[in-house]
GROMACS .gro file of C-alpha atoms in nm:
model
  295
    1MET     CA    1  -0.012 -10.688 -11.933
    2PRO     CA    2  -0.262 -10.428 -11.778
    3LYS     CA    3  -0.484 -10.168 -11.986
    4TRP     CA    4  -0.318  -9.876 -11.899
    5ILE     CA    5   0.034  -9.977 -11.988
    6LYS     CA    6  -0.125 -10.061 -12.289
    7THR     CA    7  -0.269  -9.765 -12.397
    8ILE     CA    8   0.078  -9.547 -12.288
    9LEU     CA    9   0.267  -9.777 -12.519
   10ASP     CA   10   0.018  -9.726 -12.818
   11SER     CA   11   0.035  -9.383 -12.790
   12TRP     CA   12   0.262  -9.136 -12.996
   13PRO     CA   13   0.490  -9.060 -12.697
   14GLY     CA   14   0.512  -9.404 -12.639
   15ARG     CA   15   0.577  -9.552 -12.949
   16PHE     CA   16   0.837  -9.285 -12.977
   17LEU     CA   17   0.981  -9.364 -12.661
   18THR     CA   18   0.996  -9.735 -12.688
   19ARG     CA   19   1.103  -9.778 -13.099
   20THR     CA   20   1.409  -9.523 -12.943
   21VAL     CA   21   1.501  -9.785 -12.675
   22GLU     CA   22   1.485 -10.033 -12.929
   23ARG     CA   23   1.750  -9.905 -13.196
   24TYR     CA   24   1.970  -9.813 -12.912
   25LEU     CA   25   1.990 -10.190 -12.818
   26PHE     CA   26   1.977 -10.343 -13.165
   27HIS     CA   27   2.140 -10.119 -13.351
   28GLY     CA   28   2.466 -10.074 -13.081
   29VAL     CA   29   2.464  -9.705 -13.033
   30ALA     CA   30   2.691  -9.752 -12.734
   31GLN     CA   31   2.907  -9.953 -12.897
   32GLU     CA   32   2.935  -9.710 -13.217
   33ALA     CA   33   2.967  -9.403 -13.001
   34ALA     CA   34   3.303  -9.543 -12.800
   35ALA     CA   35   3.403  -9.612 -13.157
   36LEU     CA   36   3.364  -9.286 -13.279
   37ALA     CA   37   3.537  -9.121 -12.975
   38TYR     CA   38   3.802  -9.344 -13.031
   39TYR     CA   39   3.885  -9.177 -13.408
   40LEU     CA   40   3.709  -8.807 -13.221
   41LEU     CA   41   4.062  -8.864 -12.956
   42PHE     CA   42   4.271  -8.902 -13.246
   43MET     CA   43   4.119  -8.620 -13.429
   44ILE     CA   44   4.145  -8.357 -13.121
   45PHE     CA   45   4.549  -8.379 -13.082
   46PRO     CA   46   4.687  -8.309 -13.464
   47LEU     CA   47   4.427  -8.080 -13.462
   48LEU     CA   48   4.512  -7.915 -13.130
   49ILE     CA   49   4.895  -7.966 -13.280
   50PHE     CA   50   4.803  -7.759 -13.580
   51LEU     CA   51   4.613  -7.502 -13.440
   52SER     CA   52   4.847  -7.435 -13.143
   53SER     CA   53   5.154  -7.417 -13.421
   54LEU     CA   54   4.915  -7.167 -13.589
   55LEU     CA   55   4.909  -6.972 -13.304
   56GLY     CA   56   5.286  -6.977 -13.218
   57LEU     CA   57   5.435  -6.850 -13.566
   58LEU     CA   58   5.136  -6.568 -13.544
   59GLU     CA   59   5.206  -6.502 -13.191
   60LEU     CA   60   4.840  -6.486 -13.100
   61ASP     CA   61   4.689  -6.514 -12.804
   62VAL     CA   62   4.601  -6.858 -12.635
   63SER     CA   63   4.442  -6.741 -12.341
   64SER     CA   64   4.178  -6.570 -12.579
   65ILE     CA   65   4.061  -6.900 -12.673
   66ILE     CA   66   4.059  -7.068 -12.350
   67GLN     CA   67   3.814  -6.805 -12.225
   68GLY     CA   68   3.589  -6.848 -12.527
   69LEU     CA   69   3.588  -7.220 -12.476
   70THR     CA   70   3.545  -7.247 -12.120
   71PRO     CA   71   3.170  -7.167 -12.122
   72LEU     CA   72   3.113  -7.451 -12.383
   73LEU     CA   73   3.362  -7.714 -12.234
   74PRO     CA   74   3.379  -7.927 -11.907
   75ALA     CA   75   3.660  -7.795 -11.711
   76GLY     CA   76   3.858  -8.123 -11.729
   77VAL     CA   77   3.853  -8.099 -12.096
   78VAL     CA   78   3.929  -7.722 -12.077
   79ASP     CA   79   4.248  -7.835 -11.907
   80VAL     CA   80   4.392  -8.086 -12.190
   81VAL     CA   81   4.317  -7.827 -12.435
   82GLU     CA   82   4.470  -7.550 -12.231
   83SER     CA   83   4.750  -7.756 -12.123
   84TYR     CA   84   4.836  -7.871 -12.531
   85LEU     CA   85   4.785  -7.516 -12.639
   86SER     CA   86   5.022  -7.420 -12.357
   87TYR     CA   87   5.321  -7.641 -12.422
   88VAL     CA   88   5.272  -7.675 -12.844
   89SER     CA   89   5.242  -7.294 -12.891
   90ALA     CA   90   5.566  -7.262 -12.744
   91THR     CA   91   5.783  -7.497 -12.936
   92SER     CA   92   5.584  -7.448 -13.270
   93SER     CA   93   5.782  -7.482 -13.562
   94ARG     CA   94   5.682  -7.565 -13.994
   95ALA     CA   95   5.737  -7.910 -13.957
   96MET     CA   96   5.505  -7.927 -13.657
   97LEU     CA   97   5.231  -7.736 -13.820
   98TRP     CA   98   5.237  -7.917 -14.198
   99PHE     CA   99   5.215  -8.255 -13.911
  100GLY     CA  100   4.887  -8.119 -13.783
  101LEU     CA  101   4.776  -8.044 -14.082
  102VAL     CA  102   4.831  -8.376 -14.251
  103PHE     CA  103   4.686  -8.578 -13.939
  104THR     CA  104   4.400  -8.322 -13.964
  105ILE     CA  105   4.258  -8.451 -14.248
  106TYR     CA  106   4.300  -8.770 -14.218
  107PHE     CA  107   4.171  -8.865 -13.878
  108PRO     CA  108   3.881  -8.653 -13.913
  109MET     CA  109   3.820  -8.780 -14.272
  110ARG     CA  110   3.807  -9.175 -14.058
  111ALA     CA  111   3.564  -8.997 -13.749
  112ALA     CA  112   3.368  -8.866 -14.041
  113ASP     CA  113   3.319  -9.217 -14.212
  114CYS     CA  114   3.247  -9.367 -13.852
  115LEU     CA  115   2.977  -9.157 -13.789
  116MET     CA  116   2.829  -9.164 -14.186
  117ILE     CA  117   2.833  -9.594 -14.115
  118SER     CA  118   2.652  -9.502 -13.786
  119VAL     CA  119   2.376  -9.281 -13.929
  120ARG     CA  120   2.346  -9.521 -14.256
  121ARG     CA  121   2.247  -9.766 -14.032
  122ALA     CA  122   1.990  -9.529 -13.820
  123TYR     CA  123   1.821  -9.495 -14.141
  124HIS     CA  124   1.822  -9.862 -14.255
  125LEU     CA  125   2.088  -9.807 -14.558
  126PRO     CA  126   2.344 -10.068 -14.652
  127ARG     CA  127   2.696  -9.978 -14.682
  128PRO     CA  128   2.718  -9.821 -15.099
  129LYS     CA  129   2.795  -9.958 -15.350
  130ASN     CA  130   3.011  -9.645 -15.493
  131GLN     CA  131   3.302  -9.639 -15.302
  132ILE     CA  132   3.436  -9.325 -15.463
  133VAL     CA  133   3.142  -9.119 -15.447
  134TYR     CA  134   3.121  -9.206 -15.089
  135MET     CA  135   3.435  -9.139 -15.007
  136ALA     CA  136   3.432  -8.806 -15.216
  137LYS     CA  137   3.126  -8.697 -14.980
  138VAL     CA  138   3.330  -8.784 -14.656
  139LEU     CA  139   3.624  -8.545 -14.802
  140LEU     CA  140   3.401  -8.326 -14.834
  141TYR     CA  141   3.221  -8.311 -14.553
  142THR     CA  142   3.563  -8.305 -14.326
  143VAL     CA  143   3.653  -7.982 -14.536
  144PHE     CA  144   3.301  -7.822 -14.398
  145LEU     CA  145   3.368  -7.972 -14.058
  146LEU     CA  146   3.703  -7.841 -14.054
  147VAL     CA  147   3.575  -7.482 -14.181
  148SER     CA  148   3.285  -7.511 -13.896
  149ILE     CA  149   3.538  -7.569 -13.639
  150ALA     CA  150   3.758  -7.253 -13.745
  151LEU     CA  151   3.450  -7.084 -13.784
  152SER     CA  152   3.351  -7.200 -13.420
  153LEU     CA  153   3.655  -7.098 -13.259
  154THR     CA  154   3.658  -6.762 -13.413
  155LEU     CA  155   3.294  -6.685 -13.307
  156VAL     CA  156   3.391  -6.811 -12.920
  157THR     CA  157   3.696  -6.652 -12.921
  158VAL     CA  158   3.641  -6.249 -13.092
  159GLY     CA  159   3.544  -6.079 -12.836
  160ARG     CA  160   3.459  -5.697 -12.770
  161ALA     CA  161   3.835  -5.594 -12.819
  162ALA     CA  162   3.854  -5.740 -13.170
  163LEU     CA  163   3.505  -5.568 -13.289
  164GLU     CA  164   3.639  -5.228 -13.130
  165PHE     CA  165   3.963  -5.268 -13.349
  166ALA     CA  166   3.802  -5.362 -13.645
  167GLY     CA  167   3.582  -5.058 -13.597
  168ARG     CA  168   3.911  -4.840 -13.647
  169PHE     CA  169   3.890  -4.989 -14.052
  170PHE     CA  170   3.521  -4.990 -14.113
  171VAL     CA  171   3.172  -4.920 -13.939
  172VAL     CA  172   3.090  -5.192 -13.632
  173PRO     CA  173   2.781  -5.035 -13.447
  174GLU     CA  174   2.790  -4.978 -13.074
  175ALA     CA  175   2.497  -5.187 -13.026
  176PHE     CA  176   2.643  -5.474 -13.210
  177ILE     CA  177   2.913  -5.449 -13.002
  178GLU     CA  178   2.730  -5.464 -12.666
  179LEU     CA  179   2.485  -5.768 -12.814
  180TRP     CA  180   2.798  -5.959 -12.965
  181THR     CA  181   2.897  -6.115 -12.592
  182ASP     CA  182   2.554  -6.337 -12.652
  183LEU     CA  183   2.486  -6.306 -12.988
  184ARG     CA  184   2.822  -6.484 -13.066
  185PHE     CA  185   2.722  -6.838 -12.958
  186LEU     CA  186   2.352  -6.834 -13.055
  187VAL     CA  187   2.517  -6.769 -13.426
  188LEU     CA  188   2.775  -7.063 -13.281
  189GLY     CA  189   2.457  -7.293 -13.200
  190GLY     CA  190   2.348  -7.227 -13.581
  191VAL     CA  191   2.629  -7.315 -13.710
  192MET     CA  192   2.709  -7.643 -13.519
  193PHE     CA  193   2.340  -7.749 -13.602
  194ALA     CA  194   2.467  -7.677 -13.961
  195ALA     CA  195   2.693  -7.904 -13.908
  196VAL     CA  196   2.493  -8.184 -13.779
  197GLY     CA  197   2.236  -8.136 -14.051
  198LEU     CA  198   2.423  -8.121 -14.344
  199LEU     CA  199   2.576  -8.477 -14.202
  200TYR     CA  200   2.278  -8.616 -14.185
  201ALA     CA  201   2.192  -8.502 -14.493
  202ALA     CA  202   2.540  -8.617 -14.679
  203ALA     CA  203   2.510  -8.965 -14.553
  204GLN     CA  204   2.200  -9.039 -14.781
  205ASP     CA  205   2.216  -9.160 -15.110
  206GLY     CA  206   1.955  -8.919 -15.263
  207ARG     CA  207   1.778  -8.561 -15.119
  208GLN     CA  208   1.561  -8.620 -14.813
  209PRO     CA  209   1.276  -8.322 -14.663
  210ALA     CA  210   1.355  -8.134 -14.404
  211ARG     CA  211   1.148  -8.294 -14.182
  212ASN     CA  212   1.370  -8.612 -14.245
  213VAL     CA  213   1.646  -8.459 -14.110
  214VAL     CA  214   1.592  -8.168 -13.907
  215PRO     CA  215   1.461  -8.301 -13.612
  216GLY     CA  216   1.724  -8.514 -13.524
  217ALA     CA  217   1.959  -8.272 -13.568
  218LEU     CA  218   1.776  -8.040 -13.351
  219ALA     CA  219   1.792  -8.323 -13.096
  220ALA     CA  220   2.143  -8.381 -13.098
  221LEU     CA  221   2.247  -8.031 -13.046
  222VAL     CA  222   1.996  -7.950 -12.755
  223GLY     CA  223   2.093  -8.304 -12.596
  224TRP     CA  224   2.470  -8.244 -12.640
  225MET     CA  225   2.439  -7.909 -12.485
  226VAL     CA  226   2.280  -8.046 -12.224
  227VAL     CA  227   2.518  -8.366 -12.162
  228SER     CA  228   2.752  -8.111 -12.155
  229ALA     CA  229   2.639  -7.894 -11.878
  230ALA     CA  230   2.531  -8.164 -11.646
  231PHE     CA  231   2.871  -8.359 -11.725
  232SER     CA  232   3.066  -8.044 -11.645
  233PHE     CA  233   2.862  -7.995 -11.318
  234TYR     CA  234   2.905  -8.338 -11.214
  235VAL     CA  235   3.313  -8.353 -11.281
  236GLU     CA  236   3.327  -8.019 -11.140
  237ASN     CA  237   3.131  -8.090 -10.799
  238PHE     CA  238   3.132  -8.458 -10.735
  239ALA     CA  239   3.410  -8.645 -10.939
  240ASN     CA  240   3.745  -8.505 -10.892
  241TYR     CA  241   3.938  -8.776 -11.100
  242THR     CA  242   4.221  -8.573 -11.128
  243ALA     CA  243   4.288  -8.675 -10.754
  244ILE     CA  244   4.251  -9.052 -10.781
  245TYR     CA  245   4.401  -9.095 -11.093
  246GLY     CA  246   4.664  -8.791 -11.155
  247ALA     CA  247   4.755  -8.696 -11.480
  248LEU     CA  248   4.538  -8.963 -11.649
  249GLY     CA  249   4.223  -8.796 -11.516
  250THR     CA  250   4.186  -8.537 -11.712
  251VAL     CA  251   4.235  -8.766 -12.026
  252ILE     CA  252   3.924  -8.985 -11.877
  253VAL     CA  253   3.727  -8.640 -11.825
  254LEU     CA  254   3.839  -8.598 -12.225
  255MET     CA  255   3.720  -9.026 -12.330
  256MET     CA  256   3.424  -8.930 -12.080
  257TRP     CA  257   3.299  -8.608 -12.286
  258LEU     CA  258   3.338  -8.758 -12.628
  259ASN     CA  259   3.187  -9.065 -12.555
  260LEU     CA  260   2.863  -8.831 -12.485
  261THR     CA  261   2.924  -8.629 -12.794
  262ALA     CA  262   2.935  -8.929 -13.026
  263LEU     CA  263   2.674  -9.066 -12.857
  264MET     CA  264   2.402  -8.763 -12.898
  265LEU     CA  265   2.509  -8.723 -13.274
  266ILE     CA  266   2.428  -9.106 -13.322
  267MET     CA  267   2.081  -9.074 -13.184
  268GLY     CA  268   1.999  -8.751 -13.284
  269ALA     CA  269   1.979  -8.989 -13.690
  270GLU     CA  270   1.806  -9.282 -13.455
  271ILE     CA  271   1.555  -9.019 -13.372
  272ASN     CA  272   1.495  -8.942 -13.741
  273GLY     CA  273   1.445  -9.285 -13.813
  274VAL     CA  274   1.221  -9.355 -13.520
  275LEU     CA  275   1.003  -9.062 -13.653
  276ILE     CA  276   1.024  -9.154 -13.963
  277SER     CA  277   0.888  -9.505 -13.900
  278ILE     CA  278   0.634  -9.349 -13.673
  279ARG     CA  279   0.531  -9.167 -13.950
  280GLY     CA  280   0.497  -9.485 -14.188
  281ARG     CA  281   0.727  -9.346 -14.439
  282ARG     CA  282   1.065  -9.523 -14.573
  283THR     CA  283   1.358  -9.305 -14.711
  284PRO     CA  284   1.369  -9.335 -15.104
  285ARG     CA  285   1.679  -9.513 -15.108
  286ALA     CA  286   1.508  -9.788 -14.849
  287GLY     CA  287   1.184  -9.807 -15.001
  288ARG     CA  288   1.349  -9.878 -15.342
  289LEU     CA  289   1.528 -10.175 -15.179
  290ARG     CA  290   1.278 -10.323 -15.012
  291LYS     CA  291   1.070 -10.278 -15.334
  292ASP     CA  292   1.394 -10.437 -15.529
  293ALA     CA  293   1.440 -10.719 -15.254
  294GLY     CA  294   1.075 -10.844 -15.341
  295LYS     CA  295   1.123 -10.897 -15.713
   0.00000   0.00000   0.00000
């Protein structure tokens, strides 16, 4: 191997890139992302049924939600969401509301469990021995995730008109109303960052310092935003799946976007694992396991 190549590989960026690629290959991140995308797909539709049924019973405006989601999601995904919201809200009933609520809890739990297993593998942690405690953590995180999704939808759909209406009942500064269009997306980013960071922390068996959680959560969030924007640009300008596959094209776009989303979430945890290995520090749980194994 040439000396200059060895010098690059021995540098910090070289070690980081090399170990990241190794983890991607050896941990089967592509396969894990595909499995997680499958669970996310089954999570989305019951959630849409529940939300659209609720919107139908409350007679809320679906178009305002679509308008708020348009800057965040690829066009094909927005089309799928809009068609489901429009159809189910027009045929909403209390039975569909309860159906959506039950499966909105079940399928996110499956997705959270799948994601936590991938995160634990990234931190070199085995399957937890106490399944009751583990499933309780999965349930609590699922509830937090659903609350985060509801809060995110609220942030992207509450616009100037809603704030002006709220100003009739309490004081809302005019300057805040002017800034809200841009400020709400910063708050949304904070909510998403908290959701990813809590996931990485909840998957551990013990408390972790912020440096073992924050870098990967930030990388996952930034990577998801960049990948979503690039994929949206690609679909809108180069790939016309609808012309080739018809109505199935929107589902293909949705699955591809979910797969990229799952990939970014898992790679965020892998990046944390790489940084821990470069620092030469083990997670507390992993250190105890290796110490016990050596006895």
